[in-house]
Amino acid sequence: MQLKHFTLSEFDSPDSPGSGSKMKPEFLQRLDNARSIAKIPFGINSGFRTVAHNAKVGGVDSSSHTQGWAADIACKDGAKRWTMINALLKAGINRIGISNSFIHADCDPTKPANVIWTY
């Protein structure tokens, strides 16, 4: 798979080098498209997570990260947050979580679509 703005290693679980390759291609293509739409960098805080790493960071048991459907994008600025969320929605990312320091983005088909939540 060819990505314009990301490398698979950006999505590696810290305890499993090379695990970024377990990310779902459909999700990565949408995220790459969102980055093109936004025209600003997306720093990946968390992509794929092993079950052990997910537990270590306090992720829920059913986390979309463990299936390769999610990423957390660093963001602490309100204007950038708006730009990123707008681009994510336009690119077909239909599940968004918003915190003070990151945006969770996913399009996990096993979960309810068209939802936004806060942390």
Short mmCIF file of N, CA, C and O in Angstrom, two decimals:
data_model
loop_
_atom_site.label_atom_id
_atom_site.label_comp_id
_atom_site.label_asym_id
_atom_site.label_seq_id
_atom_site.Cartn_x
_atom_site.Cartn_y
_atom_site.Cartn_z
N MET A 1 0.84 -1.18 0.00
CA MET A 1 0.00 0.00 0.00
C MET A 1 0.89 1.24 0.00
O MET A 1 1.86 1.32 0.74
N GLN A 2 0.51 2.20 -0.80
CA GLN A 2 1.28 3.44 -0.92
C GLN A 2 0.56 4.55 -0.17
O GLN A 2 -0.59 4.87 -0.46
N LEU A 3 1.24 5.12 0.82
CA LEU A 3 0.70 6.26 1.56
C LEU A 3 1.52 7.50 1.24
O LEU A 3 2.74 7.43 1.15
N LYS A 4 0.85 8.62 1.08
CA LYS A 4 1.52 9.87 0.74
C LYS A 4 2.14 10.54 1.97
O LYS A 4 3.22 11.13 1.88
N HIS A 5 1.47 10.46 3.11
CA HIS A 5 1.87 11.25 4.27
C HIS A 5 2.39 10.45 5.46
O HIS A 5 2.85 11.05 6.44
N PHE A 6 2.29 9.14 5.42
CA PHE A 6 2.66 8.33 6.58
C PHE A 6 3.53 7.15 6.17
O PHE A 6 3.50 6.72 5.02
N THR A 7 4.26 6.62 7.14
CA THR A 7 4.94 5.33 6.99
C THR A 7 4.27 4.37 7.96
O THR A 7 3.76 4.79 9.01
N LEU A 8 4.26 3.11 7.64
CA LEU A 8 3.61 2.13 8.52
C LEU A 8 4.23 2.10 9.90
O LEU A 8 3.54 1.87 10.90
N SER A 9 5.53 2.39 9.99
CA SER A 9 6.20 2.34 11.30
C SER A 9 5.65 3.38 12.27
O SER A 9 5.74 3.20 13.48
N GLU A 10 5.04 4.45 11.77
CA GLU A 10 4.42 5.45 12.64
C GLU A 10 3.27 4.85 13.44
O GLU A 10 2.86 5.40 14.46
N PHE A 11 2.74 3.72 12.98
CA PHE A 11 1.58 3.09 13.60
C PHE A 11 1.95 1.87 14.44
O PHE A 11 1.07 1.18 14.96
N ASP A 12 3.25 1.59 14.58
CA ASP A 12 3.71 0.44 15.37
C ASP A 12 3.32 0.56 16.83
O ASP A 12 3.43 1.64 17.43
N SER A 13 2.90 -0.56 17.42
CA SER A 13 2.74 -0.62 18.87
C SER A 13 4.15 -0.58 19.46
O SER A 13 5.05 -1.24 18.93
N PRO A 14 4.39 0.20 20.52
CA PRO A 14 5.75 0.32 21.06
C PRO A 14 6.39 -1.01 21.46
O PRO A 14 7.61 -1.14 21.44
N ASP A 15 5.59 -2.00 21.77
CA ASP A 15 6.11 -3.30 22.18
C ASP A 15 6.17 -4.32 21.05
O ASP A 15 6.45 -5.49 21.27
N SER A 16 5.92 -3.87 19.80
CA SER A 16 5.91 -4.80 18.67
C SER A 16 6.35 -4.10 17.38
O SER A 16 5.51 -3.69 16.57
N PRO A 17 7.67 -3.95 17.19
CA PRO A 17 8.17 -3.32 15.96
C PRO A 17 7.60 -4.01 14.71
O PRO A 17 7.51 -5.24 14.66
N GLY A 18 7.20 -3.21 13.75
CA GLY A 18 6.65 -3.74 12.51
C GLY A 18 5.15 -3.97 12.55
O GLY A 18 4.55 -4.32 11.53
N SER A 19 4.54 -3.76 13.71
CA SER A 19 3.10 -4.05 13.84
C SER A 19 2.21 -3.03 13.13
O SER A 19 1.02 -3.27 12.96
N GLY A 20 2.77 -1.93 12.69
CA GLY A 20 2.00 -0.97 11.90
C GLY A 20 1.44 -1.61 10.64
O GLY A 20 0.44 -1.15 10.10
N SER A 21 2.06 -2.69 10.20
CA SER A 21 1.57 -3.41 9.02
C SER A 21 0.22 -4.08 9.28
O SER A 21 -0.44 -4.54 8.34
N LYS A 22 -0.20 -4.14 10.54
CA LYS A 22 -1.49 -4.74 10.88
C LYS A 22 -2.64 -3.73 10.79
O LYS A 22 -3.79 -4.08 11.02
N MET A 23 -2.31 -2.48 10.47
CA MET A 23 -3.36 -1.47 10.30
C MET A 23 -4.21 -1.82 9.08
O MET A 23 -3.70 -2.34 8.08
N LYS A 24 -5.49 -1.53 9.15
CA LYS A 24 -6.41 -1.81 8.04
C LYS A 24 -6.15 -0.82 6.90
O LYS A 24 -6.16 0.40 7.11
N PRO A 25 -5.91 -1.32 5.69
CA PRO A 25 -5.64 -0.44 4.55
C PRO A 25 -6.73 0.60 4.31
O PRO A 25 -6.43 1.75 4.00
N GLU A 26 -7.99 0.21 4.46
CA GLU A 26 -9.09 1.16 4.25
C GLU A 26 -8.99 2.34 5.21
O GLU A 26 -9.17 3.50 4.81
N PHE A 27 -8.67 2.07 6.47
CA PHE A 27 -8.52 3.14 7.45
C PHE A 27 -7.33 4.03 7.08
O PHE A 27 -7.44 5.26 7.08
N LEU A 28 -6.19 3.43 6.75
CA LEU A 28 -5.00 4.22 6.43
C LEU A 28 -5.22 5.08 5.19
O LEU A 28 -4.77 6.23 5.15
N GLN A 29 -5.94 4.58 4.21
CA GLN A 29 -6.21 5.38 3.02
C GLN A 29 -7.09 6.59 3.37
O GLN A 29 -6.85 7.69 2.88
N ARG A 30 -8.08 6.37 4.23
CA ARG A 30 -8.93 7.49 4.65
C ARG A 30 -8.13 8.51 5.45
O ARG A 30 -8.29 9.72 5.28
N LEU A 31 -7.28 8.03 6.35
CA LEU A 31 -6.46 8.93 7.16
C LEU A 31 -5.49 9.71 6.29
O LEU A 31 -5.29 10.92 6.48
N ASP A 32 -4.88 9.05 5.31
CA ASP A 32 -3.96 9.72 4.40
C ASP A 32 -4.70 10.79 3.59
O ASP A 32 -4.19 11.90 3.40
N ASN A 33 -5.91 10.47 3.17
CA ASN A 33 -6.72 11.44 2.44
C ASN A 33 -7.08 12.63 3.35
O ASN A 33 -7.02 13.79 2.91
N ALA A 34 -7.41 12.36 4.60
CA ALA A 34 -7.72 13.44 5.55
C ALA A 34 -6.53 14.37 5.71
O ALA A 34 -6.67 15.59 5.77
N ARG A 35 -5.34 13.79 5.79
CA ARG A 35 -4.12 14.60 5.91
C ARG A 35 -3.95 15.50 4.69
O ARG A 35 -3.57 16.67 4.81
N SER A 36 -4.26 14.98 3.51
CA SER A 36 -4.18 15.79 2.28
C SER A 36 -5.20 16.93 2.32
O SER A 36 -4.89 18.06 1.93
N ILE A 37 -6.39 16.64 2.78
CA ILE A 37 -7.44 17.66 2.87
C ILE A 37 -7.06 18.74 3.88
O ILE A 37 -7.22 19.93 3.62
N ALA A 38 -6.53 18.34 5.03
CA ALA A 38 -6.20 19.28 6.11
C ALA A 38 -5.03 20.19 5.76
O ALA A 38 -4.96 21.33 6.21
N LYS A 39 -4.09 19.67 5.01
CA LYS A 39 -2.88 20.44 4.65
C LYS A 39 -2.04 20.85 5.86
O LYS A 39 -1.34 21.87 5.83
N ILE A 40 -2.15 20.06 6.95
CA ILE A 40 -1.28 20.25 8.12
C ILE A 40 -0.82 18.86 8.58
O ILE A 40 -1.52 17.87 8.33
N PRO A 41 0.32 18.78 9.24
CA PRO A 41 0.81 17.47 9.68
C PRO A 41 -0.10 16.80 10.70
O PRO A 41 -0.78 17.47 11.48
N PHE A 42 -0.13 15.48 10.66
CA PHE A 42 -0.83 14.66 11.64
C PHE A 42 0.24 13.84 12.36
O PHE A 42 0.81 12.92 11.77
N GLY A 43 0.51 14.15 13.60
CA GLY A 43 1.47 13.36 14.40
C GLY A 43 0.73 12.21 15.05
O GLY A 43 -0.22 12.43 15.80
N ILE A 44 1.16 11.00 14.78
CA ILE A 44 0.48 9.81 15.32
C ILE A 44 1.02 9.48 16.70
O ILE A 44 2.19 9.16 16.87
N ASN A 45 0.15 9.58 17.71
CA ASN A 45 0.51 9.19 19.07
C ASN A 45 0.37 7.70 19.28
O ASN A 45 1.11 7.09 20.04
N SER A 46 -0.64 7.12 18.65
CA SER A 46 -0.95 5.71 18.85
C SER A 46 -1.68 5.18 17.63
O SER A 46 -2.63 5.81 17.17
N GLY A 47 -1.21 4.06 17.11
CA GLY A 47 -1.88 3.40 15.98
C GLY A 47 -2.29 2.01 16.41
O GLY A 47 -3.13 1.85 17.29
N PHE A 48 -1.65 1.01 15.81
CA PHE A 48 -1.94 -0.36 16.23
C PHE A 48 -1.45 -0.56 17.66
O PHE A 48 -0.41 -0.03 18.05
N ARG A 49 -2.21 -1.31 18.43
CA ARG A 49 -1.80 -1.67 19.79
C ARG A 49 -1.93 -3.17 19.99
O ARG A 49 -2.97 -3.76 19.64
N THR A 50 -0.91 -3.77 20.57
CA THR A 50 -1.05 -5.15 21.01
C THR A 50 -2.03 -5.14 22.18
O THR A 50 -2.26 -4.09 22.80
N VAL A 51 -2.58 -6.29 22.50
CA VAL A 51 -3.50 -6.37 23.64
C VAL A 51 -2.78 -5.94 24.91
O VAL A 51 -3.34 -5.22 25.74
N ALA A 52 -1.51 -6.35 25.06
CA ALA A 52 -0.74 -5.99 26.26
C ALA A 52 -0.52 -4.49 26.34
O ALA A 52 -0.68 -3.88 27.41
N HIS A 53 -0.14 -3.86 25.23
CA HIS A 53 0.09 -2.41 25.25
C HIS A 53 -1.22 -1.66 25.47
O HIS A 53 -1.26 -0.67 26.20
N ASN A 54 -2.29 -2.14 24.87
CA ASN A 54 -3.60 -1.51 25.07
C ASN A 54 -3.98 -1.51 26.55
O ASN A 54 -4.45 -0.51 27.08
N ALA A 55 -3.74 -2.64 27.22
CA ALA A 55 -4.04 -2.73 28.65
C ALA A 55 -3.15 -1.78 29.44
O ALA A 55 -3.61 -1.10 30.37
N LYS A 56 -1.88 -1.69 29.05
CA LYS A 56 -0.92 -0.83 29.76
C LYS A 56 -1.33 0.64 29.71
O LYS A 56 -1.15 1.37 30.68
N VAL A 57 -1.88 1.08 28.56
CA VAL A 57 -2.27 2.49 28.42
C VAL A 57 -3.71 2.75 28.84
O VAL A 57 -4.22 3.87 28.70
N GLY A 58 -4.38 1.73 29.36
CA GLY A 58 -5.74 1.90 29.85
C GLY A 58 -6.82 1.87 28.78
O GLY A 58 -7.92 2.36 29.00
N GLY A 59 -6.51 1.29 27.62
CA GLY A 59 -7.50 1.18 26.56
C GLY A 59 -8.59 0.19 26.91
O GLY A 59 -8.37 -0.74 27.68
N VAL A 60 -9.76 0.38 26.34
CA VAL A 60 -10.87 -0.55 26.59
C VAL A 60 -10.58 -1.89 25.91
O VAL A 60 -9.86 -1.96 24.92
N ASP A 61 -11.16 -2.95 26.45
CA ASP A 61 -10.93 -4.29 25.90
C ASP A 61 -11.29 -4.40 24.42
O ASP A 61 -10.65 -5.12 23.68
N SER A 62 -12.31 -3.68 24.00
CA SER A 62 -12.77 -3.75 22.61
C SER A 62 -12.16 -2.65 21.73
O SER A 62 -12.72 -2.30 20.70
N SER A 63 -11.00 -2.13 22.12
CA SER A 63 -10.38 -1.01 21.41
C SER A 63 -10.17 -1.29 19.92
O SER A 63 -9.65 -2.34 19.53
N SER A 64 -10.56 -0.34 19.10
CA SER A 64 -10.35 -0.44 17.66
C SER A 64 -8.86 -0.40 17.31
O SER A 64 -8.47 -0.84 16.23
N HIS A 65 -8.03 0.11 18.22
CA HIS A 65 -6.58 0.11 18.00
C HIS A 65 -6.05 -1.32 17.86
O HIS A 65 -5.13 -1.56 17.08
N THR A 66 -6.61 -2.26 18.63
CA THR A 66 -6.09 -3.64 18.60
C THR A 66 -6.48 -4.38 17.32
O THR A 66 -5.95 -5.45 17.05
N GLN A 67 -7.39 -3.79 16.56
CA GLN A 67 -7.80 -4.39 15.29
C GLN A 67 -7.24 -3.63 14.08
O GLN A 67 -7.49 -4.01 12.94
N GLY A 68 -6.52 -2.53 14.34
CA GLY A 68 -5.93 -1.76 13.25
C GLY A 68 -6.88 -0.77 12.59
O GLY A 68 -6.61 -0.28 11.49
N TRP A 69 -7.96 -0.44 13.27
CA TRP A 69 -8.95 0.48 12.71
C TRP A 69 -8.84 1.89 13.28
O TRP A 69 -9.69 2.74 12.96
N ALA A 70 -7.85 2.19 14.14
CA ALA A 70 -7.84 3.49 14.83
C ALA A 70 -6.45 4.07 14.97
O ALA A 70 -5.46 3.36 14.98
N ALA A 71 -6.43 5.39 15.13
CA ALA A 71 -5.20 6.10 15.45
C ALA A 71 -5.55 7.31 16.30
O ALA A 71 -6.63 7.89 16.18
N ASP A 72 -4.62 7.67 17.18
CA ASP A 72 -4.73 8.90 17.96
C ASP A 72 -3.75 9.90 17.36
O ASP A 72 -2.57 9.60 17.18
N ILE A 73 -4.25 11.09 17.06
CA ILE A 73 -3.47 12.13 16.39
C ILE A 73 -3.22 13.26 17.39
O ILE A 73 -4.16 13.77 17.99
N ALA A 74 -1.97 13.65 17.56
CA ALA A 74 -1.62 14.72 18.49
C ALA A 74 -2.28 16.02 18.06
O ALA A 74 -2.24 16.39 16.88
N CYS A 75 -2.88 16.72 19.02
CA CYS A 75 -3.49 18.02 18.73
C CYS A 75 -3.83 18.73 20.04
O CYS A 75 -4.60 18.22 20.84
N LYS A 76 -3.25 19.94 20.22
CA LYS A 76 -3.52 20.73 21.42
C LYS A 76 -4.07 22.12 21.09
O LYS A 76 -4.30 22.91 21.98
N ASP A 77 -4.29 22.40 19.83
CA ASP A 77 -4.69 23.73 19.37
C ASP A 77 -6.10 23.68 18.79
O ASP A 77 -6.40 22.81 17.96
N GLY A 78 -6.97 24.59 19.22
CA GLY A 78 -8.36 24.59 18.79
C GLY A 78 -8.55 24.75 17.29
O GLY A 78 -9.39 24.06 16.70
N ALA A 79 -7.82 25.62 16.66
CA ALA A 79 -7.96 25.84 15.21
C ALA A 79 -7.49 24.61 14.44
O ALA A 79 -8.15 24.17 13.48
N LYS A 80 -6.39 24.01 14.87
CA LYS A 80 -5.91 22.80 14.21
C LYS A 80 -6.88 21.65 14.45
O LYS A 80 -7.11 20.82 13.57
N ARG A 81 -7.45 21.58 15.65
CA ARG A 81 -8.42 20.53 15.96
C ARG A 81 -9.61 20.62 15.00
O ARG A 81 -10.07 19.62 14.46
N TRP A 82 -10.11 21.82 14.76
CA TRP A 82 -11.23 22.00 13.84
C TRP A 82 -10.83 21.56 12.43
O TRP A 82 -11.58 20.84 11.77
N THR A 83 -9.65 21.98 11.99
CA THR A 83 -9.16 21.62 10.65
C THR A 83 -9.04 20.11 10.51
O THR A 83 -9.46 19.52 9.51
N MET A 84 -8.47 19.46 11.53
CA MET A 84 -8.29 18.00 11.48
C MET A 84 -9.62 17.27 11.49
O MET A 84 -9.84 16.36 10.68
N ILE A 85 -10.52 17.64 12.37
CA ILE A 85 -11.81 16.96 12.46
C ILE A 85 -12.61 17.16 11.18
O ILE A 85 -13.22 16.21 10.66
N ASN A 86 -12.61 18.34 10.66
CA ASN A 86 -13.29 18.62 9.39
C ASN A 86 -12.74 17.71 8.29
O ASN A 86 -13.51 17.09 7.54
N ALA A 87 -11.42 17.60 8.20
CA ALA A 87 -10.79 16.76 7.18
C ALA A 87 -11.10 15.27 7.41
O ALA A 87 -11.37 14.53 6.46
N LEU A 88 -11.06 14.84 8.66
CA LEU A 88 -11.36 13.44 8.98
C LEU A 88 -12.78 13.08 8.54
O LEU A 88 -13.01 12.03 7.92
N LEU A 89 -13.73 13.95 8.83
CA LEU A 89 -15.11 13.70 8.43
C LEU A 89 -15.26 13.66 6.91
O LEU A 89 -15.91 12.77 6.37
N LYS A 90 -14.63 14.59 6.23
CA LYS A 90 -14.69 14.61 4.77
C LYS A 90 -14.08 13.35 4.16
O LYS A 90 -14.50 12.91 3.09
N ALA A 91 -13.09 12.78 4.83
CA ALA A 91 -12.40 11.59 4.31
C ALA A 91 -13.11 10.29 4.68
O ALA A 91 -12.65 9.22 4.31
N GLY A 92 -14.21 10.38 5.42
CA GLY A 92 -14.96 9.18 5.74
C GLY A 92 -14.62 8.53 7.07
O GLY A 92 -15.03 7.40 7.33
N ILE A 93 -13.89 9.24 7.92
CA ILE A 93 -13.65 8.76 9.28
C ILE A 93 -14.92 9.09 10.06
O ILE A 93 -15.28 10.25 10.20
N ASN A 94 -15.61 8.06 10.56
CA ASN A 94 -16.94 8.29 11.13
C ASN A 94 -17.04 8.04 12.63
O ASN A 94 -18.13 7.95 13.17
N ARG A 95 -15.89 7.92 13.30
CA ARG A 95 -15.87 7.76 14.76
C ARG A 95 -14.71 8.62 15.28
O ARG A 95 -13.55 8.36 14.94
N ILE A 96 -15.03 9.63 16.08
CA ILE A 96 -14.02 10.59 16.53
C ILE A 96 -14.15 10.83 18.02
O ILE A 96 -15.24 11.09 18.53
N GLY A 97 -13.02 10.73 18.71
CA GLY A 97 -12.95 11.07 20.12
C GLY A 97 -12.05 12.28 20.29
O GLY A 97 -11.00 12.37 19.65
N ILE A 98 -12.45 13.22 21.12
CA ILE A 98 -11.72 14.47 21.27
C ILE A 98 -11.23 14.62 22.71
O ILE A 98 -12.02 14.56 23.65
N SER A 99 -9.93 14.83 22.86
CA SER A 99 -9.35 15.13 24.18
C SER A 99 -8.62 16.46 24.08
O SER A 99 -8.52 17.05 23.00
N ASN A 100 -8.05 16.90 25.18
CA ASN A 100 -7.28 18.14 25.18
C ASN A 100 -5.98 18.03 24.39
O ASN A 100 -5.46 19.03 23.93
N SER A 101 -5.45 16.81 24.23
CA SER A 101 -4.14 16.65 23.61
C SER A 101 -4.11 15.76 22.37
O SER A 101 -3.08 15.63 21.73
N PHE A 102 -5.23 15.13 22.04
CA PHE A 102 -5.25 14.28 20.85
C PHE A 102 -6.67 14.11 20.31
O PHE A 102 -7.65 14.40 21.00
N ILE A 103 -6.73 13.63 19.08
CA ILE A 103 -7.99 13.25 18.44
C ILE A 103 -7.91 11.77 18.12
O ILE A 103 -6.98 11.33 17.44
N HIS A 104 -8.87 11.01 18.60
CA HIS A 104 -8.98 9.59 18.24
C HIS A 104 -9.80 9.54 16.95
O HIS A 104 -10.87 10.14 16.87
N ALA A 105 -9.29 8.82 15.96
CA ALA A 105 -9.99 8.67 14.69
C ALA A 105 -10.11 7.19 14.37
O ALA A 105 -9.12 6.46 14.47
N ASP A 106 -11.31 6.74 14.02
CA ASP A 106 -11.44 5.37 13.54
C ASP A 106 -12.66 5.22 12.65
O ASP A 106 -13.52 6.10 12.59
N CYS A 107 -12.69 4.13 11.94
CA CYS A 107 -13.84 3.78 11.10
C CYS A 107 -14.09 2.28 11.23
O CYS A 107 -14.31 1.58 10.24
N ASP A 108 -14.06 1.80 12.46
CA ASP A 108 -14.27 0.38 12.77
C ASP A 108 -15.69 -0.02 12.37
O ASP A 108 -16.66 0.49 12.93
N PRO A 109 -15.82 -0.93 11.41
CA PRO A 109 -17.16 -1.29 10.93
C PRO A 109 -17.98 -2.12 11.93
O PRO A 109 -19.17 -2.32 11.72
N THR A 110 -17.34 -2.58 13.01
CA THR A 110 -18.06 -3.38 14.00
C THR A 110 -18.68 -2.52 15.10
O THR A 110 -19.31 -3.05 16.02
N LYS A 111 -18.50 -1.21 15.00
CA LYS A 111 -18.99 -0.31 16.04
C LYS A 111 -19.93 0.73 15.45
O LYS A 111 -19.91 0.97 14.24
N PRO A 112 -20.74 1.37 16.29
CA PRO A 112 -21.67 2.39 15.78
C PRO A 112 -20.93 3.50 15.02
O PRO A 112 -19.89 3.99 15.48
N ALA A 113 -21.48 3.88 13.89
CA ALA A 113 -20.88 4.93 13.04
C ALA A 113 -21.47 6.29 13.38
O ALA A 113 -22.48 6.38 14.07
N ASN A 114 -20.80 7.33 12.89
CA ASN A 114 -21.28 8.70 13.00
C ASN A 114 -21.45 9.12 14.46
O ASN A 114 -22.51 9.59 14.87
N VAL A 115 -20.35 8.94 15.22
CA VAL A 115 -20.34 9.32 16.63
C VAL A 115 -19.10 10.16 16.93
O VAL A 115 -18.04 9.97 16.34
N ILE A 116 -19.27 11.11 17.84
CA ILE A 116 -18.16 11.91 18.35
C ILE A 116 -18.30 11.92 19.88
O ILE A 116 -19.40 12.11 20.39
N TRP A 117 -17.20 11.68 20.57
CA TRP A 117 -17.22 11.69 22.03
C TRP A 117 -16.04 12.48 22.56
O TRP A 117 -15.14 12.83 21.80
N THR A 118 -16.07 12.79 23.84
CA THR A 118 -14.98 13.49 24.49
C THR A 118 -14.38 12.62 25.58
O THR A 118 -15.01 11.68 26.08
N TYR A 119 -13.14 12.95 25.93
CA TYR A 119 -12.43 12.25 27.00
C TYR A 119 -12.30 13.19 28.20
O TYR A 119 -12.19 14.37 28.05
#
